[in-house]
PDB file of C-alpha atoms in Angstrom:
ATOM      1  CA  MET A   1      42.411-289.474 180.122  1.00 39.00           C
ATOM      2  CA  SER A   2      45.560-290.150 178.073  1.00 41.00           C
ATOM      3  CA  ARG A   3      48.352-287.601 177.680  1.00 45.00           C
ATOM      4  CA  SER A   4      47.420-287.017 174.027  1.00 45.00           C
ATOM      5  CA  ARG A   5      43.765-286.446 174.893  1.00 45.00           C
ATOM      6  CA  HIS A   6      44.755-284.155 177.783  1.00 49.00           C
ATOM      7  CA  TRP A   7      46.807-282.136 175.272  1.00 46.00           C
ATOM      8  CA  LEU A   8      43.866-282.032 172.817  1.00 49.00           C
ATOM      9  CA  VAL A   9      41.467-280.883 175.545  1.00 50.00           C
ATOM     10  CA  GLY A  10      43.826-278.049 176.399  1.00 51.00           C
ATOM     11  CA  ILE A  11      44.260-276.995 172.778  1.00 51.00           C
ATOM     12  CA  VAL A  12      40.527-276.967 172.037  1.00 50.00           C
ATOM     13  CA  GLY A  13      39.822-275.077 175.256  1.00 50.00           C
ATOM     14  CA  THR A  14      42.475-272.536 174.343  1.00 50.00           C
ATOM     15  CA  LEU A  15      41.016-271.949 170.898  1.00 50.00           C
ATOM     16  CA  LEU A  16      37.496-271.601 172.271  1.00 47.00           C
ATOM     17  CA  ALA A  17      38.707-269.062 174.819  1.00 49.00           C
ATOM     18  CA  GLY A  18      39.590-266.566 172.114  1.00 50.00           C
ATOM     19  CA  CYS A  19      43.309-266.996 172.563  1.00 54.00           C
ATOM     20  CA  THR A  20      45.997-264.335 172.554  1.00 54.00           C
ATOM     21  CA  THR A  21      47.418-265.814 169.352  1.00 53.00           C
ATOM     22  CA  PHE A  22      45.252-263.406 167.370  1.00 65.00           C
ATOM     23  CA  ARG A  23      45.932-260.250 169.397  1.00 80.00           C
ATOM     24  CA  THR A  24      48.540-257.570 168.919  1.00 92.00           C
ATOM     25  CA  PRO A  25      50.354-256.509 172.101  1.00 94.00           C
ATOM     26  CA  ILE A  26      50.055-252.851 173.072  1.00 96.00           C
ATOM     27  CA  PRO A  27      52.525-250.699 175.053  1.00 96.00           C
ATOM     28  CA  LEU A  28      52.304-251.171 178.812  1.00 95.00           C
ATOM     29  CA  THR A  29      51.834-247.415 179.125  1.00 93.00           C
ATOM     30  CA  ASP A  30      48.410-247.922 177.509  1.00 95.00           C
ATOM     31  CA  ALA A  31      47.166-250.187 180.318  1.00 96.00           C
ATOM     32  CA  ALA A  32      44.087-248.500 181.794  1.00 96.00           C
ATOM     33  CA  PRO A  33      42.183-248.929 185.082  1.00 97.00           C
ATOM     34  CA  GLY A  34      38.996-250.933 184.611  1.00 97.00           C
ATOM     35  CA  HIS A  35      40.320-252.710 181.509  1.00 98.00           C
ATOM     36  CA  THR A  36      42.217-255.852 180.502  1.00 98.00           C
ATOM     37  CA  THR A  37      45.080-255.309 178.063  1.00 98.00           C
ATOM     38  CA  PHE A  38      47.544-257.558 176.210  1.00 98.00           C
ATOM     39  CA  HIS A  39      51.274-256.858 176.395  1.00 98.00           C
ATOM     40  CA  ALA A  40      54.684-258.266 175.476  1.00 98.00           C
ATOM     41  CA  ILE A  41      58.057-257.788 177.155  1.00 98.00           C
ATOM     42  CA  PRO A  42      61.552-259.010 176.257  1.00 97.00           C
ATOM     43  CA  VAL A  43      62.986-261.868 178.328  1.00 98.00           C
ATOM     44  CA  GLY A  44      66.484-262.658 177.129  1.00 94.00           C
ATOM     45  CA  ASP A  45      66.226-263.071 173.363  1.00 94.00           C
ATOM     46  CA  LYS A  46      62.509-263.961 173.509  1.00 94.00           C
ATOM     47  CA  SER A  47      59.298-261.950 173.643  1.00 96.00           C
ATOM     48  CA  ARG A  48      56.898-263.087 176.379  1.00 98.00           C
ATOM     49  CA  THR A  49      53.254-262.079 176.562  1.00 98.00           C
ATOM     50  CA  PHE A  50      50.675-261.503 179.298  1.00 98.00           C
ATOM     51  CA  LEU A  51      47.277-260.033 180.091  1.00 98.00           C
ATOM     52  CA  LEU A  52      47.024-257.275 182.696  1.00 99.00           C
ATOM     53  CA  HIS A  53      43.744-256.363 184.372  1.00 99.00           C
ATOM     54  CA  LEU A  54      43.833-253.139 186.376  1.00 99.00           C
ATOM     55  CA  PRO A  55      40.952-252.450 188.786  1.00 99.00           C
ATOM     56  CA  PRO A  56      39.214-249.053 188.722  1.00 98.00           C
ATOM     57  CA  ALA A  57      41.002-248.248 192.007  1.00 98.00           C
ATOM     58  CA  ALA A  58      44.306-248.103 190.108  1.00 98.00           C
ATOM     59  CA  ALA A  59      43.232-244.705 188.760  1.00 97.00           C
ATOM     60  CA  THR A  60      43.834-243.104 192.157  1.00 97.00           C
ATOM     61  CA  ARG A  61      46.348-245.281 194.022  1.00 98.00           C
ATOM     62  CA  ARG A  62      48.861-248.072 193.694  1.00 98.00           C
ATOM     63  CA  VAL A  63      47.167-251.445 194.065  1.00 98.00           C
ATOM     64  CA  PRO A  64      48.220-254.987 195.051  1.00 99.00           C
ATOM     65  CA  LEU A  65      49.031-257.439 192.248  1.00 99.00           C
ATOM     66  CA  VAL A  66      48.302-261.144 191.777  1.00 99.00           C
ATOM     67  CA  LEU A  67      50.123-263.217 189.151  1.00 99.00           C
ATOM     68  CA  VAL A  68      47.858-266.059 187.939  1.00 99.00           C
ATOM     69  CA  PHE A  69      49.579-268.891 186.051  1.00 98.00           C
ATOM     70  CA  HIS A  70      47.462-270.989 183.667  1.00 98.00           C
ATOM     71  CA  GLY A  71      47.415-274.787 183.501  1.00 95.00           C
ATOM     72  CA  HIS A  72      49.289-277.042 181.085  1.00 93.00           C
ATOM     73  CA  THR A  73      48.437-276.450 177.372  1.00 93.00           C
ATOM     74  CA  ALA A  74      46.272-273.433 178.248  1.00 95.00           C
ATOM     75  CA  ASN A  75      47.099-269.713 178.110  1.00 97.00           C
ATOM     76  CA  ALA A  76      46.431-266.398 179.845  1.00 98.00           C
ATOM     77  CA  ASP A  77      42.954-266.077 178.309  1.00 97.00           C
ATOM     78  CA  VAL A  78      41.934-269.487 179.616  1.00 96.00           C
ATOM     79  CA  ALA A  79      43.191-268.662 183.122  1.00 98.00           C
ATOM     80  CA  MET A  80      41.269-265.389 183.130  1.00 98.00           C
ATOM     81  CA  ARG A  81      38.057-266.907 181.763  1.00 97.00           C
ATOM     82  CA  THR A  82      37.960-270.073 183.877  1.00 97.00           C
ATOM     83  CA  SER A  83      38.926-268.419 187.173  1.00 98.00           C
ATOM     84  CA  GLU A  84      36.638-265.394 186.683  1.00 97.00           C
ATOM     85  CA  MET A  85      38.977-263.556 189.019  1.00 98.00           C
ATOM     86  CA  ASN A  86      38.677-260.038 187.596  1.00 98.00           C
ATOM     87  CA  ARG A  87      35.263-259.308 189.089  1.00 96.00           C
ATOM     88  CA  MET A  88      36.322-260.084 192.660  1.00 97.00           C
ATOM     89  CA  ALA A  89      39.678-258.388 192.116  1.00 98.00           C
ATOM     90  CA  ASP A  90      37.891-255.204 191.034  1.00 99.00           C
ATOM     91  CA  SER A  91      35.807-255.186 194.211  1.00 98.00           C
ATOM     92  CA  LEU A  92      38.948-255.551 196.352  1.00 98.00           C
ATOM     93  CA  GLY A  93      41.043-253.115 194.328  1.00 98.00           C
ATOM     94  CA  ILE A  94      43.584-255.729 193.189  1.00 99.00           C
ATOM     95  CA  ALA A  95      45.318-255.957 189.803  1.00 99.00           C
ATOM     96  CA  VAL A  96      45.602-259.362 188.125  1.00 99.00           C
ATOM     97  CA  LEU A  97      48.353-260.350 185.696  1.00 99.00           C
ATOM     98  CA  TYR A  98      47.935-263.523 183.622  1.00 99.00           C
ATOM     99  CA  PRO A  99      51.265-264.601 182.063  1.00 99.00           C
ATOM    100  CA  ASP A 100      51.487-266.832 178.981  1.00 98.00           C
ATOM    101  CA  GLY A 101      53.668-269.923 179.128  1.00 98.00           C
ATOM    102  CA  SER A 102      55.845-271.093 176.233  1.00 97.00           C
ATOM    103  CA  GLY A 103      55.033-273.210 173.186  1.00 95.00           C
ATOM    104  CA  ARG A 104      55.738-273.763 169.518  1.00 91.00           C
ATOM    105  CA  VAL A 105      52.895-271.439 168.523  1.00 89.00           C
ATOM    106  CA  ARG A 106      52.066-268.245 170.389  1.00 83.00           C
ATOM    107  CA  GLY A 107      49.028-268.692 172.608  1.00 83.00           C
ATOM    108  CA  ILE A 108      48.469-272.404 171.858  1.00 90.00           C
ATOM    109  CA  GLY A 109      49.541-275.443 173.889  1.00 92.00           C
ATOM    110  CA  LEU A 110      51.596-273.402 176.349  1.00 96.00           C
ATOM    111  CA  SER A 111      53.523-274.817 179.304  1.00 95.00           C
ATOM    112  CA  TRP A 112      55.738-273.931 182.269  1.00 96.00           C
ATOM    113  CA  ASN A 113      59.143-275.299 183.219  1.00 94.00           C
ATOM    114  CA  VAL A 114      58.704-276.556 186.784  1.00 90.00           C
ATOM    115  CA  GLY A 115      61.157-279.392 187.341  1.00 80.00           C
ATOM    116  CA  SER A 116      59.699-282.655 186.032  1.00 75.00           C
ATOM    117  CA  CYS A 117      56.898-280.797 184.257  1.00 82.00           C
ATOM    118  CA  CYS A 118      55.901-279.818 181.564  1.00 85.00           C
ATOM    119  CA  GLY A 119      55.903-280.048 177.780  1.00 91.00           C
ATOM    120  CA  TYR A 120      57.681-277.544 175.565  1.00 94.00           C
ATOM    121  CA  ALA A 121      58.912-275.341 178.414  1.00 95.00           C
ATOM    122  CA  GLN A 122      60.546-278.238 180.223  1.00 92.00           C
ATOM    123  CA  ALA A 123      61.994-279.784 177.055  1.00 93.00           C
ATOM    124  CA  HIS A 124      63.558-276.463 176.037  1.00 94.00           C
ATOM    125  CA  GLN A 125      64.580-275.533 179.600  1.00 95.00           C
ATOM    126  CA  VAL A 126      62.722-272.209 179.441  1.00 95.00           C
ATOM    127  CA  ASN A 127      63.664-269.915 182.322  1.00 97.00           C
ATOM    128  CA  ASP A 128      60.230-268.935 183.609  1.00 98.00           C
ATOM    129  CA  ILE A 129      61.673-267.362 186.758  1.00 97.00           C
ATOM    130  CA  ALA A 130      63.494-264.899 184.478  1.00 98.00           C
ATOM    131  CA  PHE A 131      60.042-264.121 183.032  1.00 99.00           C
ATOM    132  CA  VAL A 132      58.750-263.431 186.559  1.00 99.00           C
ATOM    133  CA  ASP A 133      61.720-261.130 187.157  1.00 98.00           C
ATOM    134  CA  SER A 134      60.954-259.222 183.947  1.00 98.00           C
ATOM    135  CA  LEU A 135      57.279-258.924 184.873  1.00 99.00           C
ATOM    136  CA  HIS A 136      58.264-257.584 188.284  1.00 98.00           C
ATOM    137  CA  ALA A 137      60.491-254.947 186.690  1.00 98.00           C
ATOM    138  CA  ALA A 138      57.769-254.018 184.191  1.00 98.00           C
ATOM    139  CA  MET A 139      55.181-253.565 186.939  1.00 98.00           C
ATOM    140  CA  ILE A 140      57.532-251.206 188.789  1.00 97.00           C
ATOM    141  CA  ARG A 141      57.656-249.043 185.661  1.00 95.00           C
ATOM    142  CA  THR A 142      53.854-248.774 185.449  1.00 94.00           C
ATOM    143  CA  ARG A 143      53.772-246.916 188.798  1.00 95.00           C
ATOM    144  CA  ARG A 144      50.295-248.349 189.369  1.00 97.00           C
ATOM    145  CA  ILE A 145      51.292-251.378 191.468  1.00 98.00           C
ATOM    146  CA  ASP A 146      52.144-251.583 195.162  1.00 98.00           C
ATOM    147  CA  MET A 147      55.295-253.683 194.787  1.00 98.00           C
ATOM    148  CA  ASN A 148      55.193-254.549 198.491  1.00 96.00           C
ATOM    149  CA  ALA A 149      51.889-256.365 197.903  1.00 98.00           C
ATOM    150  CA  VAL A 150      52.610-258.923 195.180  1.00 99.00           C
ATOM    151  CA  PHE A 151      51.153-262.449 195.219  1.00 99.00           C
ATOM    152  CA  ALA A 152      51.179-265.519 192.964  1.00 99.00           C
ATOM    153  CA  ALA A 153      48.520-268.137 192.232  1.00 99.00           C
ATOM    154  CA  GLY A 154      48.099-270.827 189.631  1.00 98.00           C
ATOM    155  CA  PHE A 155      46.129-273.856 188.487  1.00 97.00           C
ATOM    156  CA  SER A 156      47.520-277.353 187.830  1.00 93.00           C
ATOM    157  CA  ALA A 157      50.969-276.884 186.226  1.00 93.00           C
ATOM    158  CA  GLY A 158      50.450-273.182 186.896  1.00 96.00           C
ATOM    159  CA  GLY A 159      49.769-274.177 190.495  1.00 94.00           C
ATOM    160  CA  MET A 160      53.262-275.665 190.482  1.00 92.00           C
ATOM    161  CA  MET A 161      54.625-272.323 189.285  1.00 95.00           C
ATOM    162  CA  ALA A 162      53.232-270.520 192.342  1.00 96.00           C
ATOM    163  CA  PRO A 163      55.356-272.448 194.895  1.00 94.00           C
ATOM    164  CA  LYS A 164      58.285-272.313 192.462  1.00 94.00           C
ATOM    165  CA  VAL A 165      58.083-268.516 192.666  1.00 97.00           C
ATOM    166  CA  ALA A 166      57.912-268.812 196.463  1.00 96.00           C
ATOM    167  CA  CYS A 167      60.955-271.094 196.425  1.00 94.00           C
ATOM    168  CA  GLU A 168      63.063-268.865 194.181  1.00 95.00           C
ATOM    169  CA  ARG A 169      61.664-265.346 194.623  1.00 97.00           C
ATOM    170  CA  ALA A 170      60.298-265.255 198.165  1.00 97.00           C
ATOM    171  CA  THR A 171      61.483-261.675 198.561  1.00 95.00           C
ATOM    172  CA  ILE A 172      59.008-260.398 195.966  1.00 96.00           C
ATOM    173  CA  VAL A 173      55.825-262.311 196.937  1.00 98.00           C
ATOM    174  CA  ARG A 174      54.010-262.210 200.285  1.00 97.00           C
ATOM    175  CA  ALA A 175      51.861-265.276 199.669  1.00 98.00           C
ATOM    176  CA  VAL A 176      51.097-267.914 197.038  1.00 98.00           C
ATOM    177  CA  ALA A 177      48.098-270.118 196.239  1.00 99.00           C
ATOM    178  CA  ASP A 178      48.508-273.509 194.563  1.00 97.00           C
ATOM    179  CA  VAL A 179      45.206-274.729 193.097  1.00 97.00           C
ATOM    180  CA  ALA A 180      45.268-278.381 191.972  1.00 93.00           C
ATOM    181  CA  GLY A 181      49.030-278.263 191.557  1.00 90.00           C
ATOM    182  CA  ALA A 182      52.070-279.669 193.326  1.00 83.00           C
ATOM    183  CA  MET A 183      55.413-278.727 194.765  1.00 82.00           C
ATOM    184  CA  PRO A 184      57.945-278.613 191.905  1.00 74.00           C
ATOM    185  CA  ASP A 185      60.472-281.446 191.769  1.00 65.00           C
ATOM    186  CA  ALA A 186      63.414-279.247 192.670  1.00 67.00           C
ATOM    187  CA  VAL A 187      65.398-278.058 195.644  1.00 75.00           C
ATOM    188  CA  CYS A 188      63.401-275.357 197.439  1.00 87.00           C
ATOM    189  CA  THR A 189      65.307-272.935 199.634  1.00 88.00           C
ATOM    190  CA  PRO A 190      63.155-269.795 199.975  1.00 93.00           C
ATOM    191  CA  ALA A 191      64.996-266.659 201.027  1.00 95.00           C
ATOM    192  CA  ALA A 192      62.100-265.647 203.292  1.00 94.00           C
ATOM    193  CA  PRO A 193      58.881-267.147 204.715  1.00 95.00           C
ATOM    194  CA  VAL A 194      55.833-267.009 202.428  1.00 97.00           C
ATOM    195  CA  ALA A 195      52.166-267.577 203.320  1.00 98.00           C
ATOM    196  CA  VAL A 196      50.898-270.625 201.417  1.00 97.00           C
ATOM    197  CA  LEU A 197      47.396-271.761 200.417  1.00 98.00           C
ATOM    198  CA  LEU A 198      46.920-275.255 198.927  1.00 96.00           C
ATOM    199  CA  ILE A 199      43.538-276.114 197.352  1.00 97.00           C
ATOM    200  CA  HIS A 200      42.569-279.470 195.864  1.00 94.00           C
ATOM    201  CA  GLY A 201      39.475-281.457 194.919  1.00 94.00           C
ATOM    202  CA  ASP A 202      38.654-284.902 196.292  1.00 92.00           C
ATOM    203  CA  ASP A 203      37.698-286.117 192.788  1.00 92.00           C
ATOM    204  CA  ASP A 204      40.809-284.796 191.033  1.00 89.00           C
ATOM    205  CA  ASP A 205      42.071-287.681 188.869  1.00 82.00           C
ATOM    206  CA  GLU A 206      44.783-285.567 187.270  1.00 78.00           C
ATOM    207  CA  LEU A 207      46.622-284.983 190.546  1.00 71.00           C
ATOM    208  CA  ARG A 208      45.736-287.103 193.557  1.00 66.00           C
ATOM    209  CA  TYR A 209      45.893-285.754 197.119  1.00 57.00           C
ATOM    210  CA  ASP A 210      48.903-287.945 197.855  1.00 59.00           C
ATOM    211  CA  HIS A 211      50.359-287.081 194.416  1.00 57.00           C
ATOM    212  CA  SER A 212      50.326-290.726 193.374  1.00 55.00           C
ATOM    213  CA  ARG A 213      50.015-291.460 189.679  1.00 49.00           C
ATOM    214  CA  GLY A 214      46.493-290.844 188.422  1.00 47.00           C
ATOM    215  CA  ALA A 215      44.752-294.158 187.746  1.00 42.00           C
ATOM    216  CA  THR A 216      43.137-293.007 184.505  1.00 42.00           C
ATOM    217  CA  THR A 217      45.314-290.132 183.363  1.00 48.00           C
ATOM    218  CA  GLY A 218      48.903-291.318 183.067  1.00 47.00           C
ATOM    219  CA  ALA A 219      49.823-288.140 184.927  1.00 47.00           C
ATOM    220  CA  PRO A 220      53.230-288.284 186.621  1.00 46.00           C
ATOM    221  CA  ALA A 221      53.757-288.654 190.341  1.00 46.00           C
ATOM    222  CA  TYR A 222      55.357-285.707 192.117  1.00 54.00           C
ATOM    223  CA  ALA A 223      57.695-285.406 195.042  1.00 54.00           C
ATOM    224  CA  ARG A 224      55.453-283.915 197.723  1.00 68.00           C
ATOM    225  CA  SER A 225      51.865-284.756 198.630  1.00 79.00           C
ATOM    226  CA  TYR A 226      49.616-281.953 199.855  1.00 83.00           C
ATOM    227  CA  ASP A 227      50.261-283.036 203.436  1.00 84.00           C
ATOM    228  CA  SER A 228      54.036-283.111 203.028  1.00 85.00           C
ATOM    229  CA  ALA A 229      53.990-279.815 201.105  1.00 88.00           C
ATOM    230  CA  ALA A 230      52.060-278.225 203.978  1.00 90.00           C
ATOM    231  CA  VAL A 231      54.536-279.604 206.523  1.00 89.00           C
ATOM    232  CA  PHE A 232      57.439-278.292 204.423  1.00 90.00           C
ATOM    233  CA  TRP A 233      56.043-274.738 204.415  1.00 93.00           C
ATOM    234  CA  GLU A 234      55.034-274.924 208.079  1.00 94.00           C
ATOM    235  CA  ARG A 235      58.656-275.659 208.932  1.00 92.00           C
ATOM    236  CA  ILE A 236      59.886-272.827 206.715  1.00 93.00           C
ATOM    237  CA  ASN A 237      57.356-270.480 208.348  1.00 95.00           C
ATOM    238  CA  ARG A 238      58.206-271.663 211.873  1.00 95.00           C
ATOM    239  CA  CYS A 239      54.653-272.765 212.676  1.00 95.00           C
ATOM    240  CA  ALA A 240      53.901-274.276 216.073  1.00 92.00           C
ATOM    241  CA  GLY A 241      53.076-278.005 216.140  1.00 84.00           C
ATOM    242  CA  THR A 242      54.193-278.667 212.562  1.00 80.00           C
ATOM    243  CA  GLY A 243      51.787-281.054 210.840  1.00 76.00           C
ATOM    244  CA  SER A 244      49.342-281.108 213.753  1.00 78.00           C
ATOM    245  CA  ALA A 245      46.835-278.387 212.799  1.00 80.00           C
ATOM    246  CA  ASN A 246      43.209-279.461 213.252  1.00 84.00           C
ATOM    247  CA  THR A 247      40.927-279.904 210.251  1.00 89.00           C
ATOM    248  CA  THR A 248      37.593-278.071 210.370  1.00 92.00           C
ATOM    249  CA  GLN A 249      34.590-278.278 208.069  1.00 92.00           C
ATOM    250  CA  MET A 250      33.016-275.169 206.587  1.00 89.00           C
ATOM    251  CA  PRO A 251      29.284-275.076 207.461  1.00 85.00           C
ATOM    252  CA  GLY A 252      26.920-276.274 204.741  1.00 79.00           C
ATOM    253  CA  SER A 253      29.560-277.020 202.106  1.00 87.00           C
ATOM    254  CA  GLY A 254      31.553-280.041 203.234  1.00 93.00           C
ATOM    255  CA  VAL A 255      34.747-278.132 202.404  1.00 96.00           C
ATOM    256  CA  ARG A 256      37.529-279.060 204.816  1.00 96.00           C
ATOM    257  CA  SER A 257      40.221-276.637 205.930  1.00 96.00           C
ATOM    258  CA  ARG A 258      43.400-277.094 207.931  1.00 94.00           C
ATOM    259  CA  VAL A 259      45.234-273.926 208.978  1.00 95.00           C
ATOM    260  CA  ALA A 260      48.586-273.542 210.690  1.00 95.00           C
ATOM    261  CA  SER A 261      48.382-269.919 211.830  1.00 92.00           C
ATOM    262  CA  ALA A 262      50.575-269.823 214.944  1.00 93.00           C
ATOM    263  CA  CYS A 263      53.696-269.228 212.894  1.00 94.00           C
ATOM    264  CA  GLY A 264      56.735-267.331 214.134  1.00 94.00           C
ATOM    265  CA  SER A 265      57.140-265.774 210.701  1.00 94.00           C
ATOM    266  CA  GLY A 266      53.582-264.431 210.646  1.00 94.00           C
ATOM    267  CA  ARG A 267      53.008-266.443 207.453  1.00 96.00           C
ATOM    268  CA  PRO A 268      50.212-269.065 207.764  1.00 96.00           C
ATOM    269  CA  VAL A 269      49.848-272.305 205.811  1.00 96.00           C
ATOM    270  CA  GLN A 270      46.364-273.515 204.826  1.00 96.00           C
ATOM    271  CA  VAL A 271      45.170-276.677 203.058  1.00 95.00           C
ATOM    272  CA  VAL A 272      41.624-276.736 201.634  1.00 96.00           C
ATOM    273  CA  SER A 273      39.889-279.913 200.406  1.00 96.00           C
ATOM    274  CA  ILE A 274      36.732-279.682 198.267  1.00 96.00           C
ATOM    275  CA  PRO A 275      34.320-282.656 198.111  1.00 95.00           C
ATOM    276  CA  ALA A 276      33.264-283.996 194.695  1.00 92.00           C
ATOM    277  CA  HIS A 277      35.494-281.482 192.930  1.00 94.00           C
ATOM    278  CA  PRO A 278      37.524-282.511 189.827  1.00 93.00           C
ATOM    279  CA  HIS A 279      40.648-281.071 188.199  1.00 93.00           C
ATOM    280  CA  ALA A 280      39.254-277.577 187.672  1.00 95.00           C
ATOM    281  CA  TRP A 281      39.297-274.089 189.176  1.00 97.00           C
ATOM    282  CA  PRO A 282      36.796-274.149 192.095  1.00 97.00           C
ATOM    283  CA  GLY A 283      33.660-272.143 191.462  1.00 96.00           C
ATOM    284  CA  GLY A 284      34.903-271.118 188.026  1.00 95.00           C
ATOM    285  CA  ARG A 285      34.002-272.081 184.467  1.00 93.00           C
ATOM    286  CA  SER A 286      34.975-275.120 182.442  1.00 87.00           C
ATOM    287  CA  SER A 287      37.609-274.463 179.801  1.00 82.00           C
ATOM    288  CA  TRP A 288      35.347-276.079 177.177  1.00 79.00           C
ATOM    289  CA  TRP A 289      32.216-278.247 176.877  1.00 81.00           C
ATOM    290  CA  PHE A 290      33.778-281.603 177.756  1.00 82.00           C
ATOM    291  CA  ALA A 291      36.219-280.406 180.405  1.00 84.00           C
ATOM    292  CA  PRO A 292      35.561-281.279 184.082  1.00 85.00           C
ATOM    293  CA  LYS A 293      32.764-279.214 185.637  1.00 92.00           C
ATOM    294  CA  PRO A 294      33.935-277.254 188.701  1.00 94.00           C
ATOM    295  CA  SER A 295      32.132-277.622 192.003  1.00 93.00           C
ATOM    296  CA  LYS A 296      30.334-274.446 193.058  1.00 95.00           C
ATOM    297  CA  VAL A 297      30.548-275.001 196.826  1.00 96.00           C
ATOM    298  CA  LEU A 298      33.658-272.805 196.994  1.00 96.00           C
ATOM    299  CA  ASP A 299      34.442-269.661 194.999  1.00 97.00           C
ATOM    300  CA  GLY A 300      38.129-270.311 194.390  1.00 97.00           C
ATOM    301  CA  SER A 301      38.971-266.806 193.219  1.00 98.00           C
ATOM    302  CA  ALA A 302      37.237-265.138 196.159  1.00 98.00           C
ATOM    303  CA  PHE A 303      38.916-267.559 198.570  1.00 98.00           C
ATOM    304  CA  VAL A 304      42.386-266.984 197.098  1.00 99.00           C
ATOM    305  CA  LEU A 305      42.042-263.196 196.998  1.00 99.00           C
ATOM    306  CA  THR A 306      40.648-263.103 200.539  1.00 98.00           C
ATOM    307  CA  PHE A 307      43.623-265.179 201.727  1.00 98.00           C
ATOM    308  CA  PHE A 308      45.975-262.663 200.117  1.00 98.00           C
ATOM    309  CA  ALA A 309      44.057-259.653 201.467  1.00 97.00           C
ATOM    310  CA  GLU A 310      44.133-261.175 204.957  1.00 96.00           C
ATOM    311  CA  GLN A 311      47.918-261.411 204.720  1.00 96.00           C
ATOM    312  CA  LEU A 312      48.049-257.680 203.963  1.00 95.00           C
ATOM    313  CA  ARG A 313      45.849-257.010 207.004  1.00 93.00           C
ATOM    314  CA  ARG A 314      48.060-259.195 209.213  1.00 88.00           C
ATOM    315  CA  ASP A 315      51.186-257.383 208.080  1.00 86.00           C
ATOM    316  CA  SER A 316      49.562-253.976 208.510  1.00 81.00           C
ATOM    317  CA  ALA A 317      48.428-254.847 212.048  1.00 77.00           C
ATOM    318  CA  SER A 318      51.876-256.189 212.902  1.00 70.00           C
ATOM    319  CA  THR A 319      53.524-253.004 211.643  1.00 66.00           C
ATOM    320  CA  SER A 320      51.127-250.738 213.588  1.00 62.00           C
ATOM    321  CA  ARG A 321      51.962-252.550 216.845  1.00 59.00           C
ATOM    322  CA  ARG A 322      55.679-251.850 216.529  1.00 54.00           C
TER     323      ARG A 322
END
């Protein structure tokens, strides 16, 4: 797939998703448990938009929060629709925030600035970490979020944003999940250890496992393969036997998992490989008719949220033993 066709696929998928271009943001004070609402906040001299889904549990207590970053040329609506994360998040009592990237037109062809990628955001040197900071401050003001239980996940270029947040704002996220993304091409010096989940498909021609240039896509090569990214985080997290964790196969699915869990920081690193899975959110929906069809052998949203919830349980158990 050429770059121009990749861009067209993203644009058409965005339009079919019922994009935020045609919505009017409402005050954050109007966000309600059990609903998804559209908001805007100032970031420097710009207005940035996002969707916020609060679970019913937010009516009675402060809940954990997951930031979910969309892929290149998509938007918050596409991320929400293709991942189908809200249903599982409701059952676990977790809020989900879907930020919009930047582009020439609101809600269409949006991108993130993550080093060598991508599009408008990279060309205009948009400060997306400043956006994350503003979102963090806004969530504090809602008084519905447990700010000690914040996580980040993303797909493709949005998957690159998740480790970028870990690199630059490790003090505000406990764990991140990179789905079909890559380590950003930038210096990464996290201020604290962060649990990391890396998920990729064996048939992903947009971003190969070794991050070599895609044979049919013209996609760029990135600095760290999945293996080297895992080793990087294992070293940061002080995991025993860096790079030597055994790979196991999940029964009946062919999904392979490698977990480094004996980490001095208490922050594990896991790499998951899905057979016959393309460049798509695992177990989710296609962004439009001709987009790659996700494999259904793994529910990506359930897996990501369970990984995050397990980190909360680990931390709670560690605290109770002190």
